[in-house]
Short mmCIF file of C-alpha atoms and ligand atoms in Angstrom, two decimals:
data_model
loop_
_atom_site.label_atom_id
_atom_site.label_comp_id
_atom_site.label_asym_id
_atom_site.label_seq_id
_atom_site.Cartn_x
_atom_site.Cartn_y
_atom_site.Cartn_z
CA MET A 1 -82.62 -80.54 15.04
CA GLU A 2 -83.01 -81.92 18.56
CA GLY A 3 -86.58 -82.17 19.82
CA GLY A 4 -89.47 -84.53 19.61
CA SER A 5 -89.37 -85.34 15.90
CA LYS A 6 -88.68 -88.91 14.83
CA ARG A 7 -85.48 -89.38 12.93
CA LEU A 8 -84.13 -91.95 10.58
CA VAL A 9 -80.88 -93.43 11.83
CA VAL A 10 -78.91 -95.35 9.23
CA VAL A 11 -76.30 -97.76 10.54
CA SER A 12 -73.83 -99.46 8.22
CA ASN A 13 -70.33 -100.79 8.52
CA ARG A 14 -68.94 -97.83 6.61
CA LEU A 15 -69.87 -94.20 6.83
CA PRO A 16 -70.58 -92.76 3.38
CA VAL A 17 -67.07 -91.32 3.23
CA ALA A 18 -63.58 -92.26 2.19
CA LEU A 19 -60.88 -91.11 4.57
CA SER A 20 -57.27 -90.42 3.64
CA ASN A 21 -54.36 -88.94 5.53
CA GLU A 22 -52.76 -86.21 3.46
CA GLY A 23 -49.61 -84.81 5.02
CA GLY A 24 -50.77 -85.58 8.58
CA ARG A 25 -54.25 -84.12 7.98
CA TRP A 26 -57.38 -86.27 7.64
CA VAL A 27 -59.26 -85.56 4.45
CA ILE A 28 -62.79 -86.80 3.87
CA LYS A 29 -64.39 -87.38 0.48
CA PRO A 30 -67.68 -89.04 -0.50
CA GLY A 31 -67.36 -92.82 -0.38
CA GLY A 32 -68.16 -95.46 -3.00
CA GLY A 33 -69.81 -98.88 -3.20
CA GLY A 34 -73.41 -99.79 -3.93
CA LEU A 35 -74.77 -99.15 -0.44
CA VAL A 36 -73.43 -95.59 -0.25
CA THR A 37 -74.39 -94.68 -3.83
CA ALA A 38 -77.93 -95.83 -3.11
CA LEU A 39 -78.51 -94.29 0.33
CA ALA A 40 -76.64 -90.99 0.29
CA PRO A 41 -79.14 -89.15 -1.97
CA VAL A 42 -82.05 -90.34 0.16
CA LEU A 43 -80.72 -89.12 3.46
CA LYS A 44 -79.49 -85.82 2.07
CA ASN A 45 -80.81 -82.82 4.02
CA ARG A 46 -83.31 -84.86 6.04
CA GLY A 47 -81.58 -84.23 9.34
CA GLY A 48 -81.10 -87.88 10.23
CA LEU A 49 -78.01 -89.69 11.44
CA TRP A 50 -75.59 -92.08 9.81
CA ILE A 51 -73.54 -94.24 12.15
CA GLY A 52 -70.60 -96.26 10.83
CA TRP A 53 -66.88 -96.88 10.67
CA SER A 54 -64.68 -94.28 9.04
CA GLY A 55 -62.34 -96.83 7.49
CA ALA A 56 -59.41 -95.83 9.75
CA LYS A 57 -57.77 -98.02 12.36
CA GLY A 58 -57.78 -96.77 15.95
CA GLU A 59 -59.14 -93.52 17.32
CA VAL A 60 -58.30 -90.86 14.76
CA ASP A 61 -59.26 -87.23 15.20
CA ILE A 62 -61.84 -86.71 12.47
CA VAL A 63 -64.45 -84.74 14.39
CA ASP A 64 -63.93 -81.51 12.43
CA PRO A 65 -63.84 -82.98 8.91
CA LEU A 66 -66.88 -85.13 9.76
CA ALA A 67 -68.79 -82.10 11.07
CA GLU A 68 -67.99 -80.27 7.85
CA PHE A 69 -69.17 -83.22 5.77
CA SER A 70 -72.33 -83.43 7.94
CA ARG A 71 -73.13 -79.77 7.29
CA GLU A 72 -72.89 -80.23 3.55
CA ALA A 73 -74.74 -83.56 3.50
CA GLY A 74 -77.59 -82.37 5.71
CA TYR A 75 -77.39 -85.28 8.15
CA SER A 76 -75.05 -86.07 11.03
CA LEU A 77 -72.24 -88.58 10.79
CA HIS A 78 -71.16 -90.43 13.93
CA PRO A 79 -68.09 -92.62 13.74
CA VAL A 80 -67.55 -96.02 15.32
CA TYR A 81 -63.84 -96.40 16.04
CA LEU A 82 -62.40 -99.83 15.34
CA THR A 83 -59.03 -101.02 16.57
CA GLU A 84 -56.57 -102.72 14.24
CA GLU A 85 -57.54 -106.12 15.76
CA GLU A 86 -61.25 -105.42 15.23
CA VAL A 87 -60.66 -104.45 11.62
CA ALA A 88 -58.73 -107.69 11.12
CA GLY A 89 -61.20 -109.97 12.93
CA TYR A 90 -64.60 -108.40 12.32
CA TYR A 91 -64.21 -106.66 8.94
CA HIS A 92 -61.52 -108.50 6.98
CA GLY A 93 -62.12 -111.71 8.91
CA PHE A 94 -65.74 -112.57 9.68
CA SER A 95 -67.43 -110.15 7.27
CA ASN A 96 -65.19 -110.59 4.26
CA GLU A 97 -63.60 -114.02 4.68
CA VAL A 98 -66.66 -115.84 6.00
CA ILE A 99 -70.00 -114.16 5.22
CA TRP A 100 -69.06 -112.50 1.93
CA PRO A 101 -67.79 -115.68 0.19
CA LEU A 102 -70.42 -117.95 1.78
CA PHE A 103 -73.37 -115.76 0.86
CA HIS A 104 -72.04 -115.42 -2.72
CA ASP A 105 -71.79 -119.24 -3.08
CA PHE A 106 -67.97 -119.32 -2.76
CA GLN A 107 -67.94 -121.74 0.17
CA SER A 108 -64.44 -123.03 -0.65
CA ARG A 109 -63.05 -119.52 -0.05
CA CYS A 110 -64.40 -119.34 3.53
CA ASN A 111 -62.09 -119.18 6.52
CA PHE A 112 -64.26 -120.35 9.44
CA ASN A 113 -61.86 -119.07 12.08
CA PRO A 114 -63.61 -119.02 15.51
CA THR A 115 -61.72 -115.89 16.61
CA TYR A 116 -63.36 -114.04 13.71
CA TRP A 117 -66.76 -114.90 15.14
CA ARG A 118 -65.92 -113.51 18.57
CA SER A 119 -64.58 -110.36 17.00
CA TYR A 120 -67.80 -110.02 14.97
CA LEU A 121 -69.91 -110.15 18.14
CA ASP A 122 -67.67 -107.62 19.92
CA ALA A 123 -67.81 -105.22 16.99
CA ASN A 124 -71.61 -105.53 16.74
CA LEU A 125 -71.80 -104.67 20.43
CA LYS A 126 -69.59 -101.65 19.84
CA PHE A 127 -71.84 -100.42 17.03
CA ALA A 128 -74.88 -100.97 19.26
CA GLU A 129 -73.31 -98.85 22.00
CA VAL A 130 -72.83 -95.96 19.58
CA VAL A 131 -76.45 -96.35 18.43
CA VAL A 132 -77.63 -96.18 22.05
CA ARG A 133 -75.49 -93.12 22.68
CA PHE A 134 -76.69 -91.06 19.73
CA SER A 135 -80.26 -92.22 19.09
CA ARG A 136 -83.52 -91.63 20.93
CA ASP A 137 -86.32 -94.06 21.78
CA SER A 138 -88.50 -92.51 19.09
CA ASP A 139 -85.95 -92.94 16.27
CA TYR A 140 -86.16 -95.51 13.52
CA ILE A 141 -82.97 -97.52 13.27
CA TRP A 142 -82.26 -98.87 9.81
CA VAL A 143 -79.31 -101.27 9.81
CA HIS A 144 -77.58 -102.25 6.58
CA ASP A 145 -75.77 -105.31 5.41
CA TYR A 146 -74.05 -108.44 6.57
CA HIS A 147 -71.52 -106.78 8.85
CA LEU A 148 -74.21 -105.95 11.41
CA MET A 149 -76.60 -108.90 11.53
CA HIS A 150 -76.32 -109.01 15.35
CA LEU A 151 -76.96 -105.35 16.10
CA ALA A 152 -80.66 -105.61 17.07
CA PHE A 153 -79.83 -108.62 19.26
CA MET A 154 -77.23 -106.50 21.09
CA LEU A 155 -79.69 -103.64 21.56
CA ARG A 156 -82.29 -105.98 23.06
CA ASN A 157 -79.66 -107.53 25.34
CA MET A 158 -78.84 -104.04 26.55
CA GLY A 159 -82.55 -103.52 27.27
CA VAL A 160 -82.79 -100.64 24.82
CA PRO A 161 -86.11 -100.54 22.95
CA ARG A 162 -85.81 -99.29 19.36
CA SER A 163 -87.75 -99.87 16.14
CA CYS A 164 -85.17 -101.70 14.05
CA GLY A 165 -85.20 -102.72 10.40
CA PHE A 166 -82.46 -104.57 8.57
CA PHE A 167 -81.64 -104.75 4.87
CA LEU A 168 -79.26 -107.32 3.42
CA HIS A 169 -77.52 -105.91 0.34
CA ILE A 170 -75.94 -109.21 -0.64
CA PRO A 171 -77.65 -112.51 -1.56
CA PHE A 172 -78.88 -114.98 1.05
CA PRO A 173 -77.66 -118.48 0.13
CA PRO A 174 -79.69 -121.70 -0.08
CA PRO A 175 -79.59 -124.15 2.88
CA ASP A 176 -77.00 -126.52 1.38
CA ILE A 177 -74.53 -123.62 1.51
CA PHE A 178 -75.72 -121.67 4.56
CA LEU A 179 -75.83 -124.74 6.79
CA LYS A 180 -72.04 -125.04 6.50
CA LEU A 181 -71.68 -121.97 8.70
CA PRO A 182 -70.69 -123.00 12.25
CA TRP A 183 -72.73 -120.12 13.73
CA ARG A 184 -75.76 -120.62 11.46
CA ALA A 185 -78.54 -120.86 14.08
CA LYS A 186 -77.23 -117.85 16.02
CA ILE A 187 -77.24 -115.70 12.89
CA VAL A 188 -80.77 -116.69 11.89
CA ARG A 189 -82.04 -116.16 15.41
CA SER A 190 -80.45 -112.74 15.74
CA LEU A 191 -81.84 -111.58 12.39
CA LEU A 192 -85.27 -112.30 13.84
CA GLU A 193 -84.58 -109.63 16.48
CA TYR A 194 -85.25 -107.06 13.75
CA ASP A 195 -88.85 -105.94 13.20
CA LEU A 196 -88.35 -106.31 9.45
CA VAL A 197 -85.63 -108.15 7.53
CA GLY A 198 -85.41 -107.01 3.91
CA PHE A 199 -83.81 -109.02 1.12
CA GLN A 200 -82.98 -108.00 -2.42
CA THR A 201 -85.08 -110.65 -4.16
CA GLY A 202 -87.84 -113.18 -3.48
CA ARG A 203 -85.27 -115.91 -4.02
CA ASP A 204 -83.07 -114.59 -1.18
CA ARG A 205 -86.05 -114.45 1.10
CA SER A 206 -87.18 -117.97 0.29
CA ASN A 207 -83.61 -119.20 0.88
CA PHE A 208 -83.75 -117.57 4.30
CA ILE A 209 -87.12 -119.17 5.03
CA SER A 210 -85.77 -122.62 4.05
CA CYS A 211 -82.80 -122.14 6.40
CA LEU A 212 -85.14 -120.96 9.14
CA ARG A 213 -87.31 -124.07 8.76
CA ALA A 214 -84.22 -126.30 8.93
CA LEU A 215 -82.61 -124.58 11.92
CA LEU A 216 -85.51 -123.34 14.02
CA PRO A 217 -88.46 -125.68 13.37
CA GLU A 218 -90.25 -124.20 16.37
CA ALA A 219 -90.64 -120.85 14.53
CA SER A 220 -94.09 -120.33 13.06
CA ILE A 221 -94.16 -118.80 9.57
CA SER A 222 -97.27 -117.33 7.97
CA GLY A 223 -98.37 -115.05 5.13
CA ARG A 224 -97.06 -114.35 1.66
CA GLY A 225 -95.71 -111.54 -0.52
CA ASN A 226 -94.24 -108.78 1.65
CA GLU A 227 -96.43 -109.96 4.51
CA VAL A 228 -94.44 -113.02 5.63
CA ARG A 229 -94.38 -113.16 9.42
CA VAL A 230 -92.19 -115.26 11.68
CA THR A 231 -93.05 -115.81 15.31
CA LEU A 232 -90.47 -117.23 17.68
CA LEU A 233 -90.69 -117.22 21.48
CA GLY A 234 -93.55 -114.72 21.40
CA ARG A 235 -91.74 -112.22 19.14
CA THR A 236 -92.91 -111.57 15.60
CA SER A 237 -90.79 -110.17 12.82
CA ARG A 238 -91.47 -109.76 9.12
CA LEU A 239 -89.56 -110.75 6.01
CA GLY A 240 -89.75 -108.82 2.74
CA ALA A 241 -88.10 -108.52 -0.67
CA PHE A 242 -87.12 -105.00 -1.78
CA PRO A 243 -84.95 -104.78 -4.90
CA ILE A 244 -82.63 -101.81 -4.34
CA SER A 245 -82.29 -99.14 -7.00
CA ILE A 246 -80.55 -95.89 -7.89
CA ASP A 247 -81.30 -92.18 -8.09
CA PHE A 248 -82.37 -92.53 -11.74
CA ASN A 249 -82.89 -88.82 -12.40
CA ALA A 250 -79.52 -87.87 -10.93
CA PHE A 251 -77.75 -90.24 -13.35
CA ALA A 252 -79.94 -89.30 -16.33
CA ASN A 253 -79.54 -85.56 -15.69
CA MET A 254 -75.81 -85.83 -15.26
CA ALA A 255 -75.56 -87.88 -18.46
CA SER A 256 -77.49 -85.16 -20.33
CA SER A 257 -75.24 -82.36 -19.10
CA GLY A 258 -72.90 -80.49 -21.43
CA GLU A 259 -69.86 -81.49 -19.40
CA VAL A 260 -70.64 -85.21 -19.69
CA ALA A 261 -71.55 -84.86 -23.39
CA GLN A 262 -68.09 -83.38 -24.01
CA LYS A 263 -66.35 -86.10 -21.98
CA THR A 264 -68.33 -88.76 -23.84
CA LYS A 265 -67.17 -87.33 -27.15
CA ASP A 266 -63.58 -87.20 -25.88
CA PHE A 267 -63.69 -90.88 -24.86
CA ARG A 268 -65.19 -91.92 -28.18
CA ASP A 269 -62.64 -89.88 -30.13
CA ALA A 270 -59.78 -91.34 -28.07
CA LEU A 271 -61.07 -94.81 -28.93
CA ARG A 272 -61.36 -93.77 -32.60
CA GLN A 273 -65.15 -94.05 -32.69
CA ARG A 274 -65.00 -97.84 -32.37
CA LYS A 275 -67.84 -99.63 -30.58
CA ILE A 276 -67.31 -99.50 -26.81
CA LEU A 277 -67.91 -102.50 -24.57
CA LEU A 278 -67.81 -101.57 -20.89
CA GLY A 279 -67.28 -103.38 -17.58
CA VAL A 280 -67.47 -101.42 -14.27
CA ASP A 281 -66.88 -103.16 -10.94
CA ARG A 282 -65.22 -103.11 -7.59
CA LEU A 283 -62.32 -105.47 -8.00
CA ASP A 284 -63.93 -108.49 -6.39
CA TYR A 285 -63.93 -112.20 -7.21
CA THR A 286 -67.74 -112.22 -7.23
CA LYS A 287 -67.81 -109.86 -10.21
CA GLY A 288 -66.56 -112.38 -12.79
CA ILE A 289 -63.90 -110.12 -14.33
CA PRO A 290 -61.49 -112.92 -15.41
CA GLN A 291 -64.40 -114.83 -17.00
CA ARG A 292 -65.46 -111.66 -18.83
CA ILE A 293 -61.96 -111.19 -20.24
CA GLU A 294 -62.01 -114.86 -21.34
CA ALA A 295 -65.31 -114.17 -23.10
CA ILE A 296 -63.64 -111.30 -24.98
CA ARG A 297 -60.80 -113.63 -25.93
CA GLN A 298 -63.30 -116.23 -27.18
CA MET A 299 -65.07 -113.57 -29.19
CA LEU A 300 -61.86 -112.51 -30.85
CA PHE A 301 -61.07 -116.14 -31.75
CA LYS A 302 -64.49 -117.10 -32.99
CA PHE A 303 -65.58 -113.89 -34.68
CA PRO A 304 -62.57 -112.39 -36.49
CA ASP A 305 -64.95 -109.90 -38.15
CA LEU A 306 -65.10 -108.07 -34.80
CA ARG A 307 -61.34 -107.55 -34.49
CA GLU A 308 -60.37 -103.87 -34.50
CA ARG A 309 -64.06 -102.91 -34.43
CA PHE A 310 -64.41 -102.43 -30.68
CA SER A 311 -62.61 -101.50 -27.47
CA PHE A 312 -63.46 -103.28 -24.26
CA VAL A 313 -63.00 -100.82 -21.37
CA GLN A 314 -62.80 -102.44 -17.93
CA LEU A 315 -62.96 -100.02 -14.99
CA ALA A 316 -62.05 -101.65 -11.69
CA VAL A 317 -62.18 -99.81 -8.40
CA PRO A 318 -59.65 -101.00 -5.77
CA SER A 319 -61.34 -102.89 -2.93
CA ARG A 320 -60.38 -104.79 0.25
CA GLU A 321 -56.71 -104.67 -0.73
CA GLU A 322 -55.53 -106.06 2.60
CA ILE A 323 -57.17 -109.41 1.90
CA PRO A 324 -54.66 -111.63 0.02
CA GLU A 325 -57.30 -113.07 -2.35
CA TYR A 326 -58.12 -109.61 -3.66
CA ASN A 327 -54.49 -108.96 -4.41
CA ALA A 328 -54.19 -112.33 -6.14
CA LEU A 329 -57.22 -111.46 -8.27
CA LYS A 330 -55.67 -108.13 -9.24
CA ILE A 331 -52.56 -109.93 -10.44
CA GLU A 332 -54.64 -112.48 -12.34
CA ILE A 333 -56.63 -109.77 -14.12
CA GLU A 334 -53.48 -107.87 -15.07
CA ARG A 335 -52.02 -111.08 -16.48
CA LEU A 336 -55.14 -111.86 -18.50
CA VAL A 337 -55.43 -108.34 -19.89
CA GLY A 338 -51.75 -108.47 -20.92
CA GLU A 339 -52.21 -111.89 -22.51
CA VAL A 340 -55.27 -110.98 -24.58
CA ASN A 341 -53.81 -107.65 -25.66
CA GLY A 342 -50.52 -109.35 -26.52
CA GLN A 343 -52.36 -111.93 -28.61
CA PHE A 344 -54.67 -109.65 -30.60
CA ALA A 345 -53.42 -106.03 -30.58
CA GLN A 346 -52.66 -104.41 -33.93
CA PRO A 347 -50.91 -101.12 -34.67
CA GLY A 348 -53.35 -98.46 -33.48
CA TRP A 349 -55.64 -100.90 -31.63
CA VAL A 350 -55.57 -102.74 -28.30
CA PRO A 351 -58.72 -104.74 -27.53
CA ILE A 352 -58.78 -104.16 -23.74
CA GLN A 353 -58.34 -100.85 -21.94
CA TYR A 354 -57.97 -101.56 -18.23
CA LEU A 355 -58.26 -98.80 -15.59
CA TYR A 356 -57.64 -99.75 -11.95
CA ARG A 357 -58.90 -96.74 -9.99
CA SER A 358 -61.97 -95.00 -8.68
CA LEU A 359 -63.28 -92.37 -11.09
CA PRO A 360 -65.13 -89.10 -10.47
CA ARG A 361 -68.88 -89.54 -11.00
CA GLU A 362 -68.87 -87.39 -14.20
CA ASP A 363 -66.23 -89.62 -15.83
CA LEU A 364 -68.05 -92.78 -14.84
CA VAL A 365 -71.32 -91.46 -16.28
CA ALA A 366 -69.51 -90.39 -19.47
CA TYR A 367 -68.22 -93.95 -19.87
CA TYR A 368 -71.74 -95.27 -19.31
CA ARG A 369 -73.11 -92.84 -21.87
CA ALA A 370 -70.40 -93.68 -24.39
CA ALA A 371 -70.73 -97.47 -24.08
CA ASP A 372 -72.60 -99.35 -26.81
CA ILE A 373 -72.71 -102.52 -24.73
CA ALA A 374 -72.41 -102.94 -20.95
CA LEU A 375 -71.07 -106.30 -19.78
CA VAL A 376 -72.43 -106.78 -16.27
CA THR A 377 -71.55 -110.39 -15.62
CA PRO A 378 -71.05 -111.11 -11.91
CA LEU A 379 -70.87 -114.75 -10.80
CA ARG A 380 -73.26 -113.80 -8.00
CA ASP A 381 -74.49 -110.36 -6.89
CA GLY A 382 -77.10 -109.10 -4.45
CA MET A 383 -78.51 -106.62 -7.00
CA ASN A 384 -75.78 -104.87 -9.03
CA LEU A 385 -76.34 -101.16 -9.28
CA VAL A 386 -73.94 -100.75 -12.19
CA ALA A 387 -76.54 -102.40 -14.45
CA LYS A 388 -79.13 -99.79 -13.43
CA GLU A 389 -76.68 -96.87 -13.55
CA TYR A 390 -75.70 -97.84 -17.10
CA CYS A 391 -79.31 -97.79 -18.30
CA ALA A 392 -80.11 -94.52 -16.52
CA SER A 393 -77.07 -92.87 -18.12
CA ASN A 394 -77.72 -94.27 -21.60
CA VAL A 395 -79.70 -91.22 -22.63
CA SER A 396 -79.38 -92.01 -26.36
CA GLU A 397 -81.27 -95.26 -25.61
CA THR A 398 -79.16 -97.19 -28.11
CA GLY A 399 -77.13 -99.25 -25.64
CA VAL A 400 -77.36 -102.96 -24.86
CA LEU A 401 -77.29 -104.41 -21.36
CA ILE A 402 -75.76 -107.89 -21.20
CA LEU A 403 -76.49 -109.10 -17.69
CA SER A 404 -75.60 -112.15 -15.63
CA GLU A 405 -78.48 -114.39 -14.69
CA PHE A 406 -76.87 -114.55 -11.22
CA ALA A 407 -77.25 -110.81 -10.49
CA GLY A 408 -80.19 -109.87 -8.29
CA ALA A 409 -81.17 -107.35 -10.99
CA ALA A 410 -81.76 -110.15 -13.52
CA GLY A 411 -85.37 -110.85 -12.51
CA GLN A 412 -86.50 -107.26 -12.97
CA LEU A 413 -84.35 -106.37 -15.98
CA GLN A 414 -84.70 -109.52 -18.08
CA LYS A 415 -88.39 -108.97 -18.62
CA ASN A 416 -87.64 -105.42 -19.69
CA GLY A 417 -85.02 -106.08 -22.33
CA ALA A 418 -81.67 -107.07 -20.74
CA LYS A 419 -79.85 -109.95 -22.48
CA LEU A 420 -79.20 -112.57 -19.84
CA VAL A 421 -76.06 -114.73 -19.90
CA ASN A 422 -74.39 -117.38 -17.79
CA PRO A 423 -71.05 -115.71 -16.93
CA HIS A 424 -69.31 -119.10 -16.61
CA ASP A 425 -70.20 -119.91 -20.22
CA VAL A 426 -67.57 -117.77 -21.93
CA GLU A 427 -68.48 -119.02 -25.42
CA GLY A 428 -72.14 -118.25 -24.78
CA VAL A 429 -71.27 -114.71 -23.61
CA ALA A 430 -69.12 -114.21 -26.74
CA LYS A 431 -72.05 -115.24 -28.93
CA VAL A 432 -74.46 -112.86 -27.22
CA ILE A 433 -72.02 -109.96 -27.70
CA HIS A 434 -71.56 -110.92 -31.35
CA LYS A 435 -75.30 -111.03 -31.83
CA ALA A 436 -75.69 -107.58 -30.27
CA PHE A 437 -73.28 -106.19 -32.87
CA HIS A 438 -75.51 -107.48 -35.63
CA THR A 439 -78.94 -106.67 -34.20
CA ASP A 440 -81.01 -103.86 -35.66
CA ILE A 441 -80.61 -100.62 -33.69
CA ALA A 442 -84.42 -100.29 -33.52
CA ASP A 443 -84.46 -103.41 -31.31
CA HIS A 444 -81.81 -101.91 -29.03
CA ARG A 445 -83.80 -98.71 -28.75
CA ARG A 446 -86.98 -100.56 -27.84
CA ASN A 447 -85.23 -102.59 -25.16
CA MET A 448 -83.28 -99.72 -23.65
CA HIS A 449 -86.40 -97.58 -23.54
CA ARG A 450 -88.23 -100.28 -21.57
CA LEU A 451 -85.27 -100.84 -19.28
CA ARG A 452 -85.01 -97.14 -18.48
CA ASP A 453 -88.74 -96.87 -17.90
CA SER A 454 -88.73 -99.73 -15.42
CA ILE A 455 -85.77 -98.31 -13.47
CA ARG A 456 -87.22 -94.80 -13.47
CA LYS A 457 -90.46 -96.13 -11.96
CA ALA A 458 -88.71 -98.23 -9.32
CA ASP A 459 -85.97 -95.80 -8.31
CA ILE A 460 -84.16 -95.41 -5.00
CA PHE A 461 -86.87 -93.19 -3.52
CA TRP A 462 -89.49 -95.84 -4.34
CA TRP A 463 -87.24 -98.44 -2.70
CA VAL A 464 -86.73 -96.45 0.51
CA ASP A 465 -90.42 -95.71 0.69
CA SER A 466 -91.37 -99.39 0.35
CA PHE A 467 -88.90 -100.38 3.05
CA LEU A 468 -89.91 -97.63 5.48
CA GLN A 469 -93.57 -98.37 4.95
CA ASN A 470 -93.10 -102.06 5.68
CA ALA A 471 -90.64 -101.60 8.53
CA PHE A 472 -92.02 -98.62 10.40
CA SER A 473 -95.33 -97.70 8.72
CA ARG A 474 -93.60 -94.51 7.63
CA HIS A 475 -93.10 -92.79 4.28
CA LEU A 476 -90.04 -90.96 3.09
CA ASN A 477 -92.15 -87.77 3.26
CA ASP A 478 -92.40 -88.27 7.02
CA PHE A 479 -88.72 -87.22 7.07
CA PRO A 480 -89.04 -84.09 4.92
CA PRO A 481 -86.00 -82.22 3.62
CA LEU A 482 -84.99 -79.50 6.06
CA GLU A 483 -83.57 -76.16 5.08
CA GLY A 484 -81.15 -73.81 6.79
CA VAL A 485 -80.21 -76.27 9.51
CA ASN A 486 -76.73 -76.50 10.94
CA PHE A 487 -75.76 -80.15 11.19
CA HIS A 488 -73.10 -80.25 13.88
CA SER A 489 -72.34 -83.70 15.23
P1 LIG B 1 -71.02 -103.46 -4.94
O1 LIG B 1 -71.98 -102.89 -3.97
O2 LIG B 1 -70.73 -104.91 -4.75
O3 LIG B 1 -69.74 -102.68 -5.04
P2 LIG B 1 -72.74 -102.45 -7.09
O4 LIG B 1 -72.71 -102.67 -8.57
O5 LIG B 1 -74.08 -102.61 -6.51
O6 LIG B 1 -71.67 -103.40 -6.42
O7 LIG B 1 -72.25 -100.98 -6.77
C1 LIG B 1 -70.98 -100.52 -7.17
C2 LIG B 1 -70.94 -99.02 -7.05
O8 LIG B 1 -69.57 -98.60 -7.18
C3 LIG B 1 -71.74 -98.34 -8.13
O9 LIG B 1 -72.51 -97.30 -7.55
C4 LIG B 1 -70.68 -97.78 -9.08
O10 LIG B 1 -71.05 -96.55 -9.65
C5 LIG B 1 -69.47 -97.61 -8.19
N1 LIG B 1 -68.22 -97.83 -8.99
C6 LIG B 1 -67.84 -98.99 -9.55
N2 LIG B 1 -66.67 -98.84 -10.22
C7 LIG B 1 -66.31 -97.55 -10.08
C8 LIG B 1 -65.18 -96.77 -10.51
N3 LIG B 1 -64.16 -97.27 -11.22
N4 LIG B 1 -65.15 -95.48 -10.15
C9 LIG B 1 -66.14 -94.95 -9.41
N5 LIG B 1 -67.20 -95.64 -8.96
C10 LIG B 1 -67.30 -96.92 -9.28
O1 LIG B 2 -72.85 -103.88 -1.41
C1 LIG B 2 -72.02 -104.73 -0.70
C2 LIG B 2 -70.92 -103.99 0.05
O2 LIG B 2 -70.28 -104.87 0.91
C3 LIG B 2 -71.37 -102.82 0.89
O3 LIG B 2 -71.86 -103.14 2.16
C4 LIG B 2 -70.10 -102.05 0.92
O4 LIG B 2 -70.22 -100.71 1.27
C5 LIG B 2 -69.56 -102.22 -0.49
O5 LIG B 2 -69.94 -103.51 -0.86
C6 LIG B 2 -68.07 -101.99 -0.61
O6 LIG B 2 -67.34 -102.89 0.20
P1 LIG B 2 -66.37 -102.43 1.39
O7 LIG B 2 -67.15 -101.56 2.30
O8 LIG B 2 -65.90 -103.70 2.02
O9 LIG B 2 -65.26 -101.65 0.74
#
């Protein structure tokens, strides 16, 4: 693998793995979350590198399990070790108690603690040091998400030349929100250290440009479309919008498999062939789960004809459990589920089935395939891959996608047949669900067919290609799959 060839180096807060200690032994499994689901199939067998945190605190001995994972994945994994204090200050603190709520329009949930900021800078430096150690001058460094907005700045400060692109998986907020951030100008300036900054939607990019104009009026901005250029102090970087996607064929093929067909039938039988409404999310306050449950309650009040005719299945994957707000949300959801079930359940029927766990991919896809209606109603979301995964897996093409207008996916999917809703308007959501029950199946088929077509055309490989082309004038084919290579770290 070593030699002159140019490699793609992905850097993200997390490695694409989940680490657990089983009886004193570290065990590594594939990780979850939108970023990992999207990128893992692209990097597979291309001989690149993925640099990130393993999720453990302190320096744990995971060299062997990581090397084994690297061999199977076909790219090398290099860990960044974070101390307990760094996890608290940089990850839980600055990333998830400042940037995450602020960028999702939850400014009142922000904790602008100055020690978090210092920890963020230190951790970005640490990541940069690992990048310097394992990458070569000729590599392309592709940095992901809000945890690492300062990484290119650190590399330049260290005098290390690298081609660096950055993609923000979450929304970028408008100036009236972003300008509340005490470190606003520093963040904008350091993002401009990347050669290309990619956003999910045109709206995110224009929010960034408005903030840039307000904070750094000396920057000169020119061009349009994916050609917007910003020049500051003699350095030019570019800004683009690249809506992330999924490995459409992988989901569609899995959904068509015999194993998933059997699981789908089992789920439907267990739910007595009632209509299935489905919600799938990380348990996060941006996902609008309590509001969705309220919409179900409203529906049961207003439309008694629907009682006992459906099951609403909510799958929630545990997330950021050490942050008190996430635990409070878990308790709130459990309370709401109990309340609604207590109010409306009948012998042989409970309206809400709630599963709080991560599921194997086959089970998730079987739920997608079984669901008649997907309720994807985040209060704010960068893109939302669940919406796309549901459509890809809906191989019968009879499903309905009810989608929040505040998900990044809304722009692309509305014009192709998704039903858009305001997730705060619980009565409005209830009405849209009711209407879907009474709409001709031919309409559903037409819409789902168009939705699937649009996602198939703009899949994850298309997305990576557009980013690489804009960032590095490279195509995905410039990093061809390798065979028979031993990927030792
Ligand atoms: P985010 O990146 O904020 O978590 P996305 O919707 O973009 O949101 O991505 C969520 C990812 O997590 C999807 O790829 C989805 O398949 C996965 N996921 C969500 N819930 C579960 C679950 N219960 N079990 C397994 N995977 C899940
Ligand atoms: O997509 C947003 C994101 O923050 C990713 O960067 C991340 O991998 C995923 O959600 C899951 O969050 P976390 O890594 O904090 O568990």
